[in-house]
Amino acid sequence: MIRDDIKASTITAMKAKEKERTATLRQMSAKIKDRDIEERTSGKDIDDDALVTSVLQKMAKQRRESIEMYEKGGRQELADNEKAELAVIEEFLPQMMSEDETKAAIEAIKAETGASSMKDMGQVMGALKAKHGAVLDGKLASGLVKAALS
């Protein structure tokens, strides 16, 4: 389980006195615990690895957006810090689908659903997320679906 890998890495980083890595790993654990509490109150049953993956994907997306904003603002030291955190987070994420794999998945779903126009974009994106949610780059997929349905 990913959660156990994060705990083990946290202990290893603490023993190696890697302050930045330890801080990022602890931040990941805290976000996961927050999500656990949310899920407990909602009453839904969700796979543990799916929950952890969704939390980490959200964290990675936030880091990417921060990096972009810091670089536009000329704050390279902050962008570098975010890049270091992103590298730690990505260690625990499953390998994302490549652009070619995403295109192939979109074509398969288009064939299954009979989608042909932009009106069908929501249907195609929903099916993509249902089948490949954990390994799908949503931003890339959205652009490719738009191009395929145009």
Tab-separated table of C-alpha atoms in Angstrom:
chain	number	residue	atom	x	y	z
A	1	MET	CA	0.000	0.000	0.000
A	2	ILE	CA	1.154	3.500	-0.829
A	3	ARG	CA	0.364	4.736	2.675
A	4	ASP	CA	2.862	2.244	4.164
A	5	ASP	CA	5.524	3.290	1.649
A	6	ILE	CA	5.072	6.927	2.691
A	7	LYS	CA	5.424	6.018	6.391
A	8	ALA	CA	8.564	3.987	5.719
A	9	SER	CA	10.066	6.786	3.618
A	10	THR	CA	9.303	9.302	6.354
A	11	ILE	CA	11.216	7.231	8.898
A	12	THR	CA	14.128	6.787	6.485
A	13	ALA	CA	14.241	10.524	5.718
A	14	MET	CA	14.152	11.374	9.425
A	15	LYS	CA	17.051	9.038	10.145
A	16	ALA	CA	19.017	10.530	7.240
A	17	LYS	CA	18.250	14.040	8.557
A	18	GLU	CA	16.700	15.136	5.236
A	19	LYS	CA	14.617	18.025	6.566
A	20	GLU	CA	12.908	19.082	3.320
A	21	ARG	CA	12.006	15.528	2.327
A	22	THR	CA	10.729	14.759	5.824
A	23	ALA	CA	8.589	17.902	5.820
A	24	THR	CA	7.045	16.998	2.451
A	25	LEU	CA	6.357	13.414	3.521
A	26	ARG	CA	4.736	14.606	6.740
A	27	GLN	CA	2.631	17.049	4.739
A	28	MET	CA	1.495	14.173	2.512
A	29	SER	CA	0.561	12.084	5.553
A	30	ALA	CA	-1.395	14.979	7.048
A	31	LYS	CA	-3.382	15.512	3.834
A	32	ILE	CA	-4.144	11.793	3.670
A	33	LYS	CA	-5.356	11.807	7.296
A	34	ASP	CA	-7.563	14.820	6.550
A	35	ARG	CA	-9.076	12.943	3.626
A	36	ASP	CA	-9.597	9.855	5.831
A	37	ILE	CA	-11.621	11.964	8.237
A	38	GLU	CA	-13.694	13.400	5.379
A	39	GLU	CA	-14.409	9.922	4.028
A	40	ARG	CA	-15.318	8.603	7.469
A	41	THR	CA	-18.020	11.231	7.860
A	42	SER	CA	-19.352	10.752	4.314
A	43	GLY	CA	-19.974	7.040	4.890
A	44	LYS	CA	-18.570	6.036	1.474
A	45	ASP	CA	-16.225	3.080	1.169
A	46	ILE	CA	-13.223	3.838	-1.024
A	47	ASP	CA	-10.125	1.775	-1.821
A	48	ASP	CA	-7.179	2.959	0.290
A	49	ASP	CA	-4.715	3.209	-2.602
A	50	ALA	CA	-7.311	5.090	-4.680
A	51	LEU	CA	-7.833	7.549	-1.835
A	52	VAL	CA	-4.098	8.095	-1.331
A	53	THR	CA	-3.520	8.434	-5.083
A	54	SER	CA	-6.251	11.050	-5.444
A	55	VAL	CA	-4.807	13.070	-2.546
A	56	LEU	CA	-1.308	12.901	-4.023
A	57	GLN	CA	-2.564	13.848	-7.492
A	58	LYS	CA	-4.268	16.902	-6.046
A	59	MET	CA	-1.100	17.869	-4.190
A	60	ALA	CA	0.991	17.410	-7.343
A	61	LYS	CA	-1.421	19.553	-9.357
A	62	GLN	CA	-1.212	22.304	-6.735
A	63	ARG	CA	2.596	22.195	-6.883
A	64	ARG	CA	2.627	22.412	-10.695
A	65	GLU	CA	0.333	25.444	-10.611
A	66	SER	CA	2.473	27.084	-7.914
A	67	ILE	CA	5.658	26.474	-9.906
A	68	GLU	CA	4.113	28.125	-12.945
A	69	MET	CA	2.944	31.157	-10.945
A	70	TYR	CA	6.261	31.564	-9.112
A	71	GLU	CA	8.222	31.399	-12.349
A	72	LYS	CA	5.961	34.010	-13.957
A	73	GLY	CA	6.442	36.194	-10.893
A	74	GLY	CA	10.230	35.872	-10.966
A	75	ARG	CA	10.437	33.944	-7.682
A	76	GLN	CA	12.764	31.141	-8.762
A	77	GLU	CA	13.767	30.131	-5.206
A	78	LEU	CA	10.111	29.437	-4.348
A	79	ALA	CA	9.606	27.600	-7.649
A	80	ASP	CA	12.640	25.416	-6.872
A	81	ASN	CA	11.211	24.588	-3.443
A	82	GLU	CA	7.901	23.552	-5.042
A	83	LYS	CA	9.772	21.456	-7.630
A	84	ALA	CA	11.567	19.601	-4.842
A	85	GLU	CA	8.241	18.884	-3.122
A	86	LEU	CA	6.696	17.781	-6.425
A	87	ALA	CA	9.559	15.321	-6.996
A	88	VAL	CA	8.894	13.705	-3.604
A	89	ILE	CA	5.143	13.503	-4.240
A	90	GLU	CA	5.609	12.005	-7.710
A	91	GLU	CA	7.722	9.163	-6.257
A	92	PHE	CA	4.527	7.713	-4.792
A	93	LEU	CA	2.191	8.323	-7.730
A	94	PRO	CA	1.593	5.624	-10.327
A	95	GLN	CA	3.147	6.244	-13.756
A	96	MET	CA	0.838	8.518	-15.749
A	97	MET	CA	-0.447	7.556	-19.199
A	98	SER	CA	1.591	8.930	-22.092
A	99	GLU	CA	0.042	11.171	-24.724
A	100	ASP	CA	-0.193	8.273	-27.202
A	101	GLU	CA	-1.818	5.984	-24.621
A	102	THR	CA	-4.300	8.734	-23.759
A	103	LYS	CA	-5.162	9.252	-27.434
A	104	ALA	CA	-5.718	5.510	-27.868
A	105	ALA	CA	-7.984	5.399	-24.804
A	106	ILE	CA	-9.970	8.383	-26.112
A	107	GLU	CA	-10.455	6.727	-29.502
A	108	ALA	CA	-11.612	3.505	-27.836
A	109	ILE	CA	-14.139	5.383	-25.698
A	110	LYS	CA	-15.331	7.395	-28.698
A	111	ALA	CA	-15.978	4.108	-30.519
A	112	GLU	CA	-17.770	2.601	-27.498
A	113	THR	CA	-20.004	5.577	-26.807
A	114	GLY	CA	-20.492	6.841	-30.357
A	115	ALA	CA	-19.301	10.313	-29.321
A	116	SER	CA	-18.847	12.626	-32.283
A	117	SER	CA	-19.280	16.246	-31.200
A	118	MET	CA	-18.304	18.614	-28.408
A	119	LYS	CA	-21.678	17.901	-26.767
A	120	ASP	CA	-20.319	14.450	-25.920
A	121	MET	CA	-17.179	15.733	-24.175
A	122	GLY	CA	-18.571	15.217	-20.664
A	123	GLN	CA	-19.544	11.662	-21.486
A	124	VAL	CA	-16.084	10.865	-22.915
A	125	MET	CA	-14.246	12.509	-20.003
A	126	GLY	CA	-16.445	10.658	-17.488
A	127	ALA	CA	-15.717	7.322	-19.128
A	128	LEU	CA	-11.987	8.127	-19.298
A	129	LYS	CA	-11.853	8.992	-15.601
A	130	ALA	CA	-13.833	5.879	-14.691
A	131	LYS	CA	-11.465	3.570	-16.595
A	132	HIS	CA	-8.123	5.332	-16.172
A	133	GLY	CA	-8.639	7.826	-13.328
A	134	ALA	CA	-5.541	7.019	-11.296
A	135	VAL	CA	-3.122	7.203	-14.227
A	136	LEU	CA	-4.819	9.890	-16.320
A	137	ASP	CA	-3.501	13.442	-16.617
A	138	GLY	CA	-6.789	15.342	-16.639
A	139	LYS	CA	-5.418	18.502	-18.242
A	140	LEU	CA	-3.787	16.586	-21.089
A	141	ALA	CA	-6.845	14.384	-21.549
A	142	SER	CA	-9.179	17.368	-21.689
A	143	GLY	CA	-7.174	18.980	-24.481
A	144	LEU	CA	-6.948	15.725	-26.427
A	145	VAL	CA	-10.693	15.044	-26.079
A	146	LYS	CA	-11.463	18.570	-27.360
A	147	ALA	CA	-9.177	18.000	-30.338
A	148	ALA	CA	-10.688	14.571	-31.049
A	149	LEU	CA	-14.274	15.832	-30.922
A	150	SER	CA	-13.698	19.029	-32.923
